[in-house]
Amino acid sequence: MSTSIDIRSVTKTYHRGGEALRVLDELELQMAGGTFYALMGPSGSGKTTLLNLIGGLDHADSGEVLVGDEDLTQLDGSALAQWRAENVGFIFQGFNLLPVLSARENVELPLLLAPLSKRQRREQAERALELVGLQDRMDHKPRELSGGQEQRVAIARAIASDPQIILADEPTGDLDRTTADSVLELLQRLNRELDKTILMVTHDPQAASYAGKVIHLDKGKLGRIDDNTAAARN
Amino acid sequence: MPWKLLFRNVLGHPMRSVLTIGSVAVAVFLVCILHAVTAGLRSTVSAASADRLLVQSAVSLFVDLPLSYQQKMAGVPGIEAICKWQWFGGRYEQDKGGFFQQFGIDTDTFRTSYPEISLIDGSYEEFVKNRTACLIGTELAEKYDWRVGQTVPITGTIYQRTDGKAWEFLVAGIYESSSPSIDQQTLWFHFDYLHESLEAGGASGPEGVGVYMLRMAKGTDPISVQRTVDAMFENGPQRVNTTTEAEFNRQFVSMLGDVPSLLQMVGGAVLFAIFFAVLNTMIMAGRERTRDLGIMKAIGFTDRTTALLLVGESVLVCSLGAAVGILGGLLLEKPFQAAMSSFIPAFAFDKNTLLLGAAIALGTGLISGLVPGWRAARLTTVQALREVG
């Protein structure tokens, strides 16, 4: 069953240099489960902050962040960590693989938190790497991979523990167009074939075109939501 | 706990890890050596016999006492035997840079006064019978490959023969000692041989006795004997200072200054320096790993696990250093023992020394890891990921 996301009157303010900066301002937003969302908006509009709140990486000052049945604002640090391990996969712009581990070991990392045997972990990591087309690069260290391959490993890591939600922060920001397209196609496939709820922050309209819906944020508030039917048809 | 990641992080910077492990190893090795030296010195003092007193000049150990004192002291109640000790200060002809002790002693009272000494080769009777005979310790025999029946040439630095030749001593026996207060690298010869050579003009050097050993009868009050002997020579010609053997050993050690305290201070300084070196390394490692810690937290690892990862890394590095240091110490124990046995017969890496080395390394690792570990635990995921770029 896919997981919906419900943001209710969420406010988040950062304090920098004695100045209060309200990044999210009473934001209301509902996202259906099993949908590929792109999150767009100018710099400072609150995209990454919203992503962090939905991923349980940060706390809202007020309001409710409901992911499935869980209100993340009610969870403490260790409960949030456990919730993240079970429910969310992250993909970052800079790939963020651990350089000392091989591709397989990087993908196995989140599985260490699941009650799995060593063999099960290995098999699950290998399945995830096969899914992203890197079955022949499993033992390579990140420095031995191209940018596109690194991001594929990061995607494999994000899906290895079979989370319902995948959160991606500018996943194609460091990639060339062709590689970026192949990564976006992969995300699209994960959404369509595995019914994952995907929320992707991007500045790139072409990247956003791969999403089913495009959420526009402006100064911490919801601007509009575009239904990207062309992408949906594809 | 992601153990593989912990090991990989250590292996990920091989040069840094090797240097840190090396510095911990050297520190542990040094601390073990220093501890073995101080423990050896204390052991030498504490192993001293309770029924032996030593009489030396009240002025200095380097001032000889008159020969006539022996007869006077023999009449003191409670004294069972007297043995003269005279420092010879010679050098082996074929190893003039090597050091070992030689003493002229009274052969008739020496054996009964030092029951901790036993012969493993040769015979004491032969030693007594032959005026130029000597007894040597097992380590000395091993060091120069000397055997019973061999004549060994010793050049005197204090006592020189007038014919310009070296003194010749016939090895009559090889001894071993069951007490750390007697080392296994000493050569004992007849005091009379030295004395008679001086008397006959065959040798030159100071006449007299360096130290008289007084063996007391069972049940004798040593303080009473000490007071009697000291009072006996109060008006000269040479005032004396009578001490227990333990006190004599302690004074001998303290001639080098407060060696144990000095060594402990050196050991402490070494540890202090290494602690900061390891701490600095671990803080650097923790900072470099900020991004990795952020990723791990985002994936679902707790603050505690990320902190333990750094503490574990520090402890692992220091444990490896301890293992190398202790292993090095064990491998070099014998050569060190051989080099030091003349000064510190009880020098040894005992269990306590090894445990101390391991405990210090583990403590250093733990404390050095706590600082970056604490920082890692406090670091929020968002902060850590923001530092990515």
Coordinates of C-alpha atoms in Angstrom, one line a residue:
Chain A
M1 CA 0.0 0.0 0.0
S2 CA 1.4 3.4 -1.0
T3 CA 1.9 6.1 1.6
S4 CA 0.3 9.5 1.4
I5 CA 1.7 12.7 2.9
D6 CA -0.3 15.4 4.6
I7 CA 1.3 18.7 5.6
R8 CA -1.0 20.6 8.0
S9 CA -0.3 24.2 8.7
V10 CA 3.4 23.7 9.0
T11 CA 5.7 26.5 10.0
K12 CA 9.5 26.4 10.1
T13 CA 11.7 29.3 11.0
Y14 CA 15.5 29.5 11.0
H15 CA 17.5 31.9 13.1
R16 CA 20.7 33.2 11.5
G17 CA 22.8 36.0 12.8
G18 CA 20.0 37.1 15.1
E19 CA 17.5 37.2 12.3
A20 CA 14.5 35.0 12.0
L21 CA 13.9 33.6 8.6
R22 CA 10.5 32.0 8.1
V23 CA 11.1 29.3 5.5
L24 CA 7.7 27.6 5.6
D25 CA 4.7 29.6 6.5
E26 CA 1.5 27.8 7.6
L27 CA 2.0 25.4 4.7
E28 CA -0.9 23.1 3.8
L29 CA -0.2 20.4 1.3
Q30 CA -1.6 16.9 0.6
M31 CA 0.2 14.4 -1.5
A32 CA -1.3 11.1 -2.6
G33 CA 0.6 7.9 -2.2
G34 CA 2.2 6.2 -5.2
T35 CA 2.7 9.5 -7.0
F36 CA 5.9 11.0 -8.4
Y37 CA 6.0 14.6 -7.3
A38 CA 8.5 17.3 -8.4
L39 CA 9.0 20.1 -6.0
M40 CA 10.0 23.4 -7.6
G41 CA 10.4 27.0 -6.6
P42 CA 13.0 29.7 -6.4
S43 CA 15.9 29.5 -3.9
G44 CA 14.7 30.0 -0.4
S45 CA 11.2 29.0 -1.1
G46 CA 11.4 26.1 1.4
K47 CA 11.8 23.1 -0.9
T48 CA 14.7 21.4 0.9
T49 CA 13.2 22.3 4.3
L50 CA 9.9 20.7 3.3
L51 CA 11.8 17.6 2.1
N52 CA 13.7 17.4 5.4
L53 CA 10.5 17.6 7.4
I54 CA 8.8 14.9 5.4
G55 CA 12.0 12.8 5.7
G56 CA 12.1 13.2 9.4
L57 CA 15.5 14.9 9.3
D58 CA 14.2 18.1 10.9
H59 CA 11.4 19.2 13.2
A60 CA 8.6 21.7 12.3
D61 CA 8.1 24.6 14.7
S62 CA 4.3 24.1 14.5
G63 CA 1.8 22.1 12.5
E64 CA 1.6 18.5 11.7
V65 CA 3.6 16.4 9.3
L66 CA 1.6 13.2 8.6
V67 CA 3.3 10.5 6.6
G68 CA 1.0 7.6 6.3
D69 CA -0.5 7.2 9.8
E70 CA 2.6 8.7 11.5
D71 CA 2.7 12.3 12.8
L72 CA 6.4 13.0 12.6
T73 CA 6.2 16.0 14.9
Q74 CA 5.4 13.6 17.7
L75 CA 8.5 11.4 17.3
D76 CA 11.7 12.0 19.2
G77 CA 15.2 11.7 17.7
S78 CA 15.7 8.0 18.0
A79 CA 12.1 7.2 17.0
L80 CA 12.6 9.3 13.9
A81 CA 15.8 7.5 13.1
Q82 CA 14.0 4.2 13.3
W83 CA 11.1 5.6 11.3
R84 CA 13.5 6.8 8.5
A85 CA 15.2 3.4 8.4
E86 CA 11.9 1.7 7.8
N87 CA 10.0 4.2 5.6
V88 CA 12.2 6.5 3.6
G89 CA 15.0 6.3 1.0
F90 CA 17.1 9.4 0.4
I91 CA 18.8 10.5 -2.8
F92 CA 21.1 13.5 -2.7
Q93 CA 22.5 15.8 -5.3
G94 CA 26.1 14.9 -4.4
F95 CA 25.4 11.1 -4.4
N96 CA 26.7 10.9 -0.9
L97 CA 28.1 7.4 -1.0
L98 CA 30.6 6.4 1.7
P99 CA 33.9 6.3 -0.1
V100 CA 35.5 3.5 1.9
L101 CA 32.7 1.0 1.0
S102 CA 32.0 -0.7 -2.3
A103 CA 28.8 -0.2 -4.3
R104 CA 27.3 -3.4 -2.7
E105 CA 28.4 -2.4 0.8
N106 CA 26.9 1.1 0.4
V107 CA 23.6 -0.4 -0.6
E108 CA 23.8 -2.9 2.3
L109 CA 24.3 0.0 4.8
P110 CA 20.6 0.7 5.4
L111 CA 19.9 -3.0 5.6
L112 CA 22.1 -3.3 8.6
L113 CA 19.2 -1.6 10.5
A114 CA 16.8 -4.3 9.4
P115 CA 16.5 -7.7 11.0
L116 CA 18.1 -9.6 8.2
S117 CA 20.9 -12.2 8.0
K118 CA 24.1 -11.4 6.3
R119 CA 23.1 -13.5 3.3
Q120 CA 19.7 -11.8 3.0
R121 CA 21.3 -8.4 3.2
R122 CA 23.7 -9.3 0.4
E123 CA 21.0 -10.7 -1.8
Q124 CA 18.7 -7.7 -1.3
A125 CA 21.6 -5.3 -2.1
E126 CA 22.4 -7.2 -5.2
R127 CA 18.8 -7.2 -6.3
A128 CA 18.7 -3.4 -5.8
L129 CA 21.9 -2.9 -7.8
E130 CA 20.5 -5.2 -10.6
L131 CA 17.4 -3.1 -10.7
V132 CA 19.4 0.1 -11.4
G133 CA 21.6 -1.8 -13.9
L134 CA 24.8 -2.0 -12.0
Q135 CA 25.1 -5.7 -11.5
D136 CA 28.6 -5.6 -13.0
R137 CA 29.8 -2.8 -10.7
M138 CA 29.0 -4.2 -7.3
D139 CA 32.5 -4.4 -6.0
H140 CA 33.6 -1.1 -7.3
K141 CA 34.4 1.8 -4.9
P142 CA 32.6 5.1 -5.5
R143 CA 35.8 6.7 -6.9
E144 CA 35.8 3.9 -9.6
L145 CA 32.4 4.8 -10.8
S146 CA 31.1 7.6 -13.1
G147 CA 28.7 10.3 -11.7
G148 CA 25.7 8.6 -13.2
Q149 CA 26.8 5.2 -11.8
E150 CA 27.3 6.7 -8.4
Q151 CA 23.8 8.2 -8.5
R152 CA 22.4 4.8 -9.5
V153 CA 24.2 3.3 -6.5
A154 CA 22.6 6.0 -4.3
I155 CA 19.2 5.1 -5.8
A156 CA 19.8 1.4 -5.2
R157 CA 20.7 2.3 -1.6
A158 CA 17.5 4.3 -1.3
I159 CA 15.3 1.4 -2.4
A160 CA 17.3 -1.4 -0.9
S161 CA 15.1 -1.6 2.3
D162 CA 12.0 -1.2 0.2
P163 CA 10.7 2.1 1.7
Q164 CA 7.4 3.5 0.6
I165 CA 8.7 7.0 0.1
I166 CA 11.8 8.2 -1.8
L167 CA 13.0 11.7 -1.3
A168 CA 15.4 13.1 -3.8
D169 CA 17.1 16.5 -3.4
E170 CA 18.3 17.7 -6.8
P171 CA 19.3 14.1 -7.8
T172 CA 20.4 15.2 -11.3
G173 CA 22.0 18.5 -10.3
D174 CA 25.6 17.1 -10.8
L175 CA 24.9 15.0 -13.9
D176 CA 25.0 15.7 -17.6
R177 CA 21.7 15.7 -19.5
T178 CA 21.9 12.2 -20.9
T179 CA 22.9 10.7 -17.6
A180 CA 20.3 12.8 -15.8
D181 CA 17.6 11.6 -18.1
S182 CA 18.5 8.0 -17.5
V183 CA 18.4 8.6 -13.7
L184 CA 15.0 10.3 -14.0
E185 CA 13.7 7.4 -16.1
L186 CA 14.8 5.1 -13.4
L187 CA 12.9 7.1 -10.8
Q188 CA 9.9 7.1 -13.0
R189 CA 10.1 3.3 -13.3
L190 CA 10.4 2.9 -9.5
N191 CA 7.2 5.0 -9.2
R192 CA 5.3 3.1 -11.8
E193 CA 6.5 -0.4 -11.3
L194 CA 7.0 -0.5 -7.5
D195 CA 4.4 2.1 -6.6
K196 CA 6.8 4.3 -4.6
T197 CA 5.8 7.7 -3.5
I198 CA 8.6 10.0 -4.8
L199 CA 9.2 13.6 -3.9
M200 CA 12.0 15.2 -5.9
V201 CA 13.3 18.7 -5.4
T202 CA 14.5 20.2 -8.6
H203 CA 15.2 23.5 -10.3
D204 CA 15.2 21.9 -13.7
P205 CA 11.8 22.0 -15.6
Q206 CA 13.0 19.1 -17.8
A207 CA 13.6 17.0 -14.7
A208 CA 10.3 18.0 -13.3
S209 CA 8.6 16.8 -16.5
Y210 CA 9.3 13.2 -15.5
A211 CA 7.1 13.7 -12.4
G212 CA 3.4 13.1 -12.4
K213 CA 2.7 16.3 -10.5
V214 CA 4.7 19.4 -10.0
I215 CA 4.3 21.3 -6.7
H216 CA 5.4 25.0 -6.8
L217 CA 6.4 26.6 -3.6
D218 CA 6.8 30.3 -3.2
K219 CA 8.1 32.0 0.0
G220 CA 7.2 29.1 2.2
K221 CA 3.7 28.7 0.9
L222 CA 2.1 26.5 -1.7
G223 CA 1.9 28.3 -5.1
R224 CA 0.2 25.8 -7.3
I225 CA 0.2 22.1 -8.3
D226 CA 0.6 21.2 -11.9
D227 CA -0.7 17.9 -13.2
N228 CA 2.0 16.8 -15.5
T229 CA -0.2 14.7 -17.7
A230 CA 2.3 14.4 -20.5
A231 CA 4.8 12.8 -18.2
A232 CA 2.0 10.6 -16.8
R233 CA 1.1 9.4 -20.2
N234 CA 4.7 8.5 -20.9
Chain B
M1 CA 27.1 -1.5 14.8
P2 CA 28.5 -1.3 11.2
W3 CA 31.8 -3.1 12.1
K4 CA 32.9 -3.3 8.5
L5 CA 32.6 0.5 8.1
L6 CA 34.6 0.9 11.3
F7 CA 37.5 -1.2 10.0
R8 CA 37.2 0.4 6.5
N9 CA 37.5 3.8 8.0
V10 CA 40.7 2.8 9.7
L11 CA 42.0 1.3 6.5
G12 CA 40.7 4.2 4.4
H13 CA 43.6 6.4 5.5
P14 CA 46.4 3.9 5.7
M15 CA 49.2 6.4 6.2
R16 CA 47.4 8.2 9.0
S17 CA 46.4 5.0 10.7
V18 CA 49.9 3.5 10.4
L19 CA 51.4 6.7 11.9
T20 CA 48.9 6.8 14.7
I21 CA 49.3 3.1 15.5
G22 CA 53.0 3.6 15.3
S23 CA 53.0 6.5 17.8
V24 CA 50.8 4.6 20.2
A25 CA 53.0 1.5 19.8
V26 CA 56.1 3.5 20.6
A27 CA 54.4 5.2 23.6
V28 CA 53.2 1.8 25.0
F29 CA 56.6 0.3 24.4
L30 CA 58.3 3.2 26.3
V31 CA 55.8 3.1 29.1
C32 CA 56.2 -0.7 29.4
I33 CA 60.0 -0.3 29.5
L34 CA 59.8 2.5 32.1
H35 CA 57.4 0.6 34.2
A36 CA 59.6 -2.5 34.0
V37 CA 62.6 -0.4 35.1
T38 CA 60.8 1.2 38.1
A39 CA 59.2 -2.1 39.1
G40 CA 62.6 -3.8 38.7
L41 CA 64.2 -1.1 40.9
R42 CA 61.6 -1.5 43.6
S43 CA 61.8 -5.3 43.4
T44 CA 65.5 -5.2 43.9
V45 CA 65.0 -3.1 47.0
S46 CA 62.2 -5.2 48.4
A47 CA 63.9 -8.5 47.7
A48 CA 66.8 -7.6 50.0
S49 CA 67.6 -10.0 52.8
A50 CA 66.4 -9.0 56.3
D51 CA 69.3 -10.7 58.1
R52 CA 72.1 -8.9 56.4
L53 CA 73.4 -5.5 57.3
L54 CA 75.9 -3.4 55.4
V55 CA 78.5 -1.2 56.9
Q56 CA 80.0 1.6 54.8
S57 CA 81.8 4.8 55.4
A58 CA 79.6 7.5 56.9
V59 CA 81.3 9.9 54.5
S60 CA 80.6 8.1 51.2
L61 CA 80.3 4.7 49.6
F62 CA 83.5 5.6 47.7
V63 CA 85.6 5.9 50.9
D64 CA 87.1 2.6 52.0
L65 CA 87.0 1.3 55.6
P66 CA 90.1 0.0 57.4
L67 CA 90.7 -3.8 57.3
S68 CA 91.0 -3.8 61.1
Y69 CA 87.3 -3.1 61.5
Q70 CA 86.4 -6.7 60.7
Q71 CA 88.0 -8.0 63.8
K72 CA 86.4 -5.4 66.0
M73 CA 82.9 -6.0 64.6
A74 CA 83.3 -9.8 65.0
G75 CA 82.9 -9.3 68.7
V76 CA 79.5 -7.6 68.5
P77 CA 76.7 -9.8 69.8
G78 CA 74.4 -11.1 67.2
I79 CA 76.8 -11.0 64.3
E80 CA 77.3 -14.5 62.9
A81 CA 79.5 -13.8 59.9
I82 CA 81.3 -10.9 58.2
C83 CA 82.0 -10.7 54.5
K84 CA 84.1 -8.0 52.9
W85 CA 83.1 -6.5 49.6
Q86 CA 85.5 -4.5 47.5
W87 CA 84.7 -3.0 44.2
F88 CA 87.3 -3.9 41.6
G89 CA 86.1 -1.8 38.6
G90 CA 87.8 -3.9 35.9
R91 CA 87.2 -4.3 32.2
Y92 CA 87.3 -7.5 30.1
E93 CA 90.2 -7.3 27.8
Q94 CA 88.2 -8.2 24.7
D95 CA 85.2 -6.0 25.5
K96 CA 86.5 -2.9 27.1
G97 CA 83.3 -1.0 26.4
G98 CA 81.2 -3.7 28.2
F99 CA 80.2 -3.3 31.8
F100 CA 79.8 -5.8 34.6
Q101 CA 80.6 -5.8 38.2
Q102 CA 83.5 -7.5 40.0
F103 CA 83.9 -7.7 43.7
G104 CA 86.6 -9.1 46.0
I105 CA 84.8 -11.1 48.7
D106 CA 85.6 -13.4 51.7
T107 CA 85.2 -16.9 50.3
D108 CA 84.8 -18.5 53.8
T109 CA 81.6 -16.5 54.7
F110 CA 80.2 -15.5 51.3
R111 CA 78.4 -18.7 50.5
T112 CA 76.6 -19.1 53.8
S113 CA 75.7 -15.5 53.8
Y114 CA 74.0 -15.6 50.4
P115 CA 71.9 -18.7 50.3
E116 CA 70.0 -17.3 47.2
I117 CA 73.1 -18.0 45.1
S118 CA 73.6 -21.6 43.8
L119 CA 76.2 -23.0 41.5
I120 CA 74.9 -24.6 38.3
D121 CA 78.4 -25.5 37.1
G122 CA 81.8 -25.9 38.8
S123 CA 82.4 -26.2 42.5
Y124 CA 82.6 -23.8 45.4
E125 CA 85.4 -25.9 46.9
E126 CA 87.5 -25.2 43.8
F127 CA 86.7 -21.5 44.1
V128 CA 87.9 -21.5 47.8
K129 CA 91.0 -23.6 47.1
N130 CA 92.4 -21.5 44.2
R131 CA 93.5 -18.0 45.1
T132 CA 93.0 -16.6 41.6
A133 CA 89.6 -18.4 41.1
C134 CA 86.3 -16.5 40.6
L135 CA 82.6 -17.2 40.4
I136 CA 80.6 -15.7 37.5
G137 CA 76.9 -15.3 36.9
T138 CA 75.0 -17.3 34.2
E139 CA 74.4 -14.2 32.1
L140 CA 78.0 -13.1 32.2
A141 CA 79.0 -16.7 31.2
E142 CA 76.5 -16.5 28.3
K143 CA 77.5 -13.0 27.3
Y144 CA 81.2 -13.8 26.8
D145 CA 80.9 -17.6 26.4
W146 CA 83.0 -18.2 29.5
R147 CA 83.2 -21.7 30.9
V148 CA 84.4 -23.3 34.0
G149 CA 88.2 -23.9 33.9
Q150 CA 88.8 -20.9 31.6
T151 CA 91.1 -18.1 32.6
V152 CA 89.7 -14.7 32.0
P153 CA 91.8 -11.5 31.7
I154 CA 90.5 -8.5 33.5
T155 CA 92.2 -5.1 33.3
G156 CA 92.0 -3.1 36.5
T157 CA 91.0 0.5 36.3
I158 CA 91.3 1.1 40.0
Y159 CA 93.7 -1.7 40.8
Q160 CA 96.4 -2.1 38.3
R161 CA 99.1 -4.7 38.3
T162 CA 102.6 -3.3 38.4
D163 CA 103.8 -5.6 35.6
G164 CA 101.3 -3.9 33.4
K165 CA 99.5 -7.1 32.6
A166 CA 95.8 -7.9 33.1
W167 CA 94.6 -9.7 36.2
E168 CA 93.8 -13.3 35.4
F169 CA 90.9 -15.1 37.1
L170 CA 90.2 -18.8 36.8
V171 CA 86.5 -19.5 36.4
A172 CA 85.7 -22.0 39.2
G173 CA 81.9 -21.9 39.1
I174 CA 78.9 -20.4 37.4
Y175 CA 76.1 -19.3 39.7
E176 CA 72.5 -18.3 39.3
S177 CA 70.5 -16.3 41.8
S178 CA 67.0 -16.8 42.9
S179 CA 66.7 -13.2 44.2
P180 CA 66.5 -10.1 42.1
S181 CA 68.7 -8.3 44.6
I182 CA 71.7 -10.3 43.2
D183 CA 72.3 -10.0 39.5
Q184 CA 73.6 -12.7 37.2
Q185 CA 76.4 -10.7 35.7
T186 CA 78.8 -10.3 38.5
L187 CA 82.3 -11.8 38.9
W188 CA 83.3 -12.6 42.5
F189 CA 86.9 -13.3 43.4
H190 CA 89.0 -13.7 46.5
F191 CA 89.4 -10.4 48.4
D192 CA 92.7 -11.9 49.7
Y193 CA 94.1 -12.2 46.2
L194 CA 93.7 -8.5 45.7
H195 CA 94.9 -7.7 49.2
E196 CA 98.0 -9.8 49.0
S197 CA 98.9 -8.5 45.6
L198 CA 98.7 -5.0 47.0
E199 CA 100.8 -6.0 50.0
A200 CA 103.4 -7.7 47.9
G201 CA 103.7 -4.7 45.6
G202 CA 102.4 -6.7 42.7
A203 CA 99.5 -4.2 42.2
S204 CA 98.7 -0.6 43.1
G205 CA 95.4 0.8 44.3
P206 CA 93.6 1.9 47.5
E207 CA 93.8 -0.5 50.4
G208 CA 90.8 -1.1 52.5
V209 CA 87.3 -2.4 52.3
G210 CA 84.4 -0.8 50.4
V211 CA 81.6 -2.5 52.4
Y212 CA 81.3 -5.0 55.2
M213 CA 78.4 -7.3 55.1
L214 CA 77.2 -8.5 58.6
R215 CA 75.1 -11.6 58.7
M216 CA 73.1 -11.6 61.9
A217 CA 72.1 -14.6 63.9
K218 CA 68.4 -15.5 64.0
G219 CA 66.4 -13.4 66.4
T220 CA 69.0 -10.6 66.5
D221 CA 67.6 -7.1 66.7
P222 CA 69.2 -5.4 63.6
I223 CA 68.7 -1.9 65.1
S224 CA 70.7 -2.9 68.2
V225 CA 73.5 -4.2 65.9
Q226 CA 73.4 -1.1 63.8
R227 CA 73.7 1.2 66.8
T228 CA 76.5 -0.8 68.3
V229 CA 78.6 -0.9 65.2
D230 CA 78.0 2.8 64.4
A231 CA 78.9 3.7 68.0
M232 CA 82.0 1.5 67.9
F233 CA 83.6 3.7 65.3
E234 CA 82.1 7.0 66.3
N235 CA 85.6 8.4 67.0
G236 CA 87.2 7.1 63.9
P237 CA 89.5 6.6 62.3
Q238 CA 86.6 6.3 59.9
R239 CA 83.0 6.8 61.0
V240 CA 80.6 4.2 59.6
N241 CA 77.0 4.0 58.5
T242 CA 75.3 0.7 59.1
T243 CA 72.1 0.0 57.2
T244 CA 69.8 -2.9 56.3
E245 CA 70.4 -4.4 52.9
A246 CA 67.1 -2.9 51.6
E247 CA 68.1 0.6 52.8
F248 CA 71.6 0.1 51.2
N249 CA 70.0 -0.9 47.9
R250 CA 67.6 2.0 48.1
Q251 CA 70.5 4.4 48.7
F252 CA 72.3 2.9 45.8
V253 CA 69.4 3.5 43.5
S254 CA 68.9 7.0 44.8
M255 CA 72.5 7.8 44.0
L256 CA 71.1 8.2 40.5
G257 CA 68.5 10.6 41.8
D258 CA 64.8 9.7 42.3
V259 CA 64.9 7.4 39.3
P260 CA 61.4 5.9 39.7
S261 CA 59.7 9.3 40.0
L262 CA 61.8 10.7 37.1
L263 CA 60.8 7.7 34.9
Q264 CA 57.2 8.0 35.9
M265 CA 57.3 11.7 34.9
V266 CA 58.9 10.8 31.6
G267 CA 56.3 8.1 31.0
G268 CA 53.5 10.5 31.9
A269 CA 54.8 13.2 29.5
V270 CA 55.0 10.6 26.7
L271 CA 51.4 9.5 27.4
F272 CA 50.3 13.1 27.5
A273 CA 51.8 13.9 24.1
I274 CA 50.5 10.7 22.5
F275 CA 47.0 11.4 24.0
F276 CA 46.9 14.8 22.3
A277 CA 48.3 13.3 19.0
V278 CA 45.6 10.7 19.0
L279 CA 42.9 13.2 20.0
N280 CA 43.9 15.5 17.2
T281 CA 43.8 12.6 14.7
M282 CA 40.4 11.6 15.9
I283 CA 39.0 15.1 15.8
M284 CA 40.3 15.4 12.3
A285 CA 38.8 12.1 11.3
G286 CA 35.5 13.1 12.9
R287 CA 35.4 16.4 11.0
E288 CA 36.3 14.7 7.7
R289 CA 33.5 12.3 8.3
T290 CA 30.8 14.9 8.9
R291 CA 29.3 14.1 5.5
D292 CA 29.4 10.3 6.1
L293 CA 27.8 10.8 9.5
G294 CA 25.0 12.9 8.0
I295 CA 24.3 10.2 5.4
M296 CA 24.3 7.5 8.1
K297 CA 21.9 9.5 10.2
A298 CA 19.6 10.2 7.2
I299 CA 19.6 6.5 6.5
G300 CA 18.4 5.8 10.0
F301 CA 21.5 5.2 12.2
T302 CA 21.1 6.7 15.6
D303 CA 23.2 9.4 17.2
R304 CA 24.6 6.8 19.6
T305 CA 25.7 4.5 16.7
T306 CA 27.5 7.3 14.9
A307 CA 29.2 8.3 18.1
L308 CA 30.2 4.8 18.8
L309 CA 31.6 4.5 15.3
L310 CA 34.2 7.2 16.1
V311 CA 34.9 5.9 19.6
G312 CA 35.3 2.4 18.2
E313 CA 37.7 3.7 15.6
S314 CA 39.8 5.4 18.1
V315 CA 39.8 2.4 20.4
L316 CA 40.7 0.1 17.5
V317 CA 43.6 2.3 16.4
C318 CA 45.0 2.5 20.0
S319 CA 44.4 -1.2 20.6
L320 CA 46.4 -2.1 17.5
G321 CA 49.1 0.3 18.7
A322 CA 49.1 -1.4 22.1
A323 CA 49.4 -4.8 20.5
V324 CA 52.3 -3.7 18.4
G325 CA 54.0 -1.9 21.4
I326 CA 53.5 -4.9 23.7
L327 CA 54.7 -7.4 21.1
G328 CA 57.7 -5.2 20.4
G329 CA 58.4 -5.1 24.2
L330 CA 58.1 -8.9 24.5
L331 CA 60.5 -9.4 21.5
L332 CA 63.0 -6.9 23.0
E333 CA 62.6 -8.0 26.6
K334 CA 65.6 -10.4 26.5
P335 CA 68.1 -7.9 24.9
F336 CA 66.9 -5.2 27.4
Q337 CA 67.3 -7.6 30.3
A338 CA 70.8 -8.5 29.2
A339 CA 71.7 -4.8 28.9
M340 CA 70.2 -3.8 32.2
S341 CA 70.8 -6.8 34.4
S342 CA 73.9 -5.3 36.0
F343 CA 71.9 -2.3 37.2
I344 CA 68.4 -3.8 37.5
P345 CA 68.5 -7.5 37.9
A346 CA 64.7 -7.7 38.3
F347 CA 64.0 -6.0 35.0
A348 CA 61.1 -7.9 33.4
F349 CA 57.9 -7.4 31.5
D350 CA 55.5 -9.0 34.0
K351 CA 51.8 -9.3 33.6
N352 CA 51.2 -6.0 35.4
T353 CA 53.5 -4.2 33.0
L354 CA 51.7 -5.6 30.0
L355 CA 48.2 -4.9 31.5
L356 CA 49.3 -1.3 32.2
G357 CA 50.4 -0.8 28.6
A358 CA 47.1 -2.2 27.3
A359 CA 45.0 -0.2 29.8
I360 CA 46.8 3.0 28.9
A361 CA 46.3 2.5 25.2
L362 CA 42.6 1.6 25.6
G363 CA 42.1 4.6 27.9
T364 CA 43.7 6.9 25.4
G365 CA 41.6 5.4 22.6
L366 CA 38.4 5.8 24.6
I367 CA 39.0 9.3 25.7
S368 CA 40.3 10.4 22.3
G369 CA 37.2 8.9 20.7
L370 CA 34.8 10.5 23.1
V371 CA 35.4 14.1 21.9
P372 CA 34.6 13.5 18.2
G373 CA 32.0 11.0 19.2
W374 CA 30.2 13.5 21.4
R375 CA 30.3 16.0 18.5
A376 CA 28.9 13.3 16.1
A377 CA 26.1 12.6 18.5
R378 CA 25.2 16.3 18.8
L379 CA 25.4 17.0 15.1
T380 CA 22.0 17.1 13.4
T381 CA 21.4 15.4 10.1
V382 CA 20.5 18.6 8.4
Q383 CA 23.7 20.3 9.7
A384 CA 25.9 17.4 8.6
L385 CA 24.3 17.3 5.2
R386 CA 24.5 21.1 4.8
E387 CA 28.3 20.8 5.3
V388 CA 28.3 18.7 2.2
G389 CA 28.1 21.7 0.1

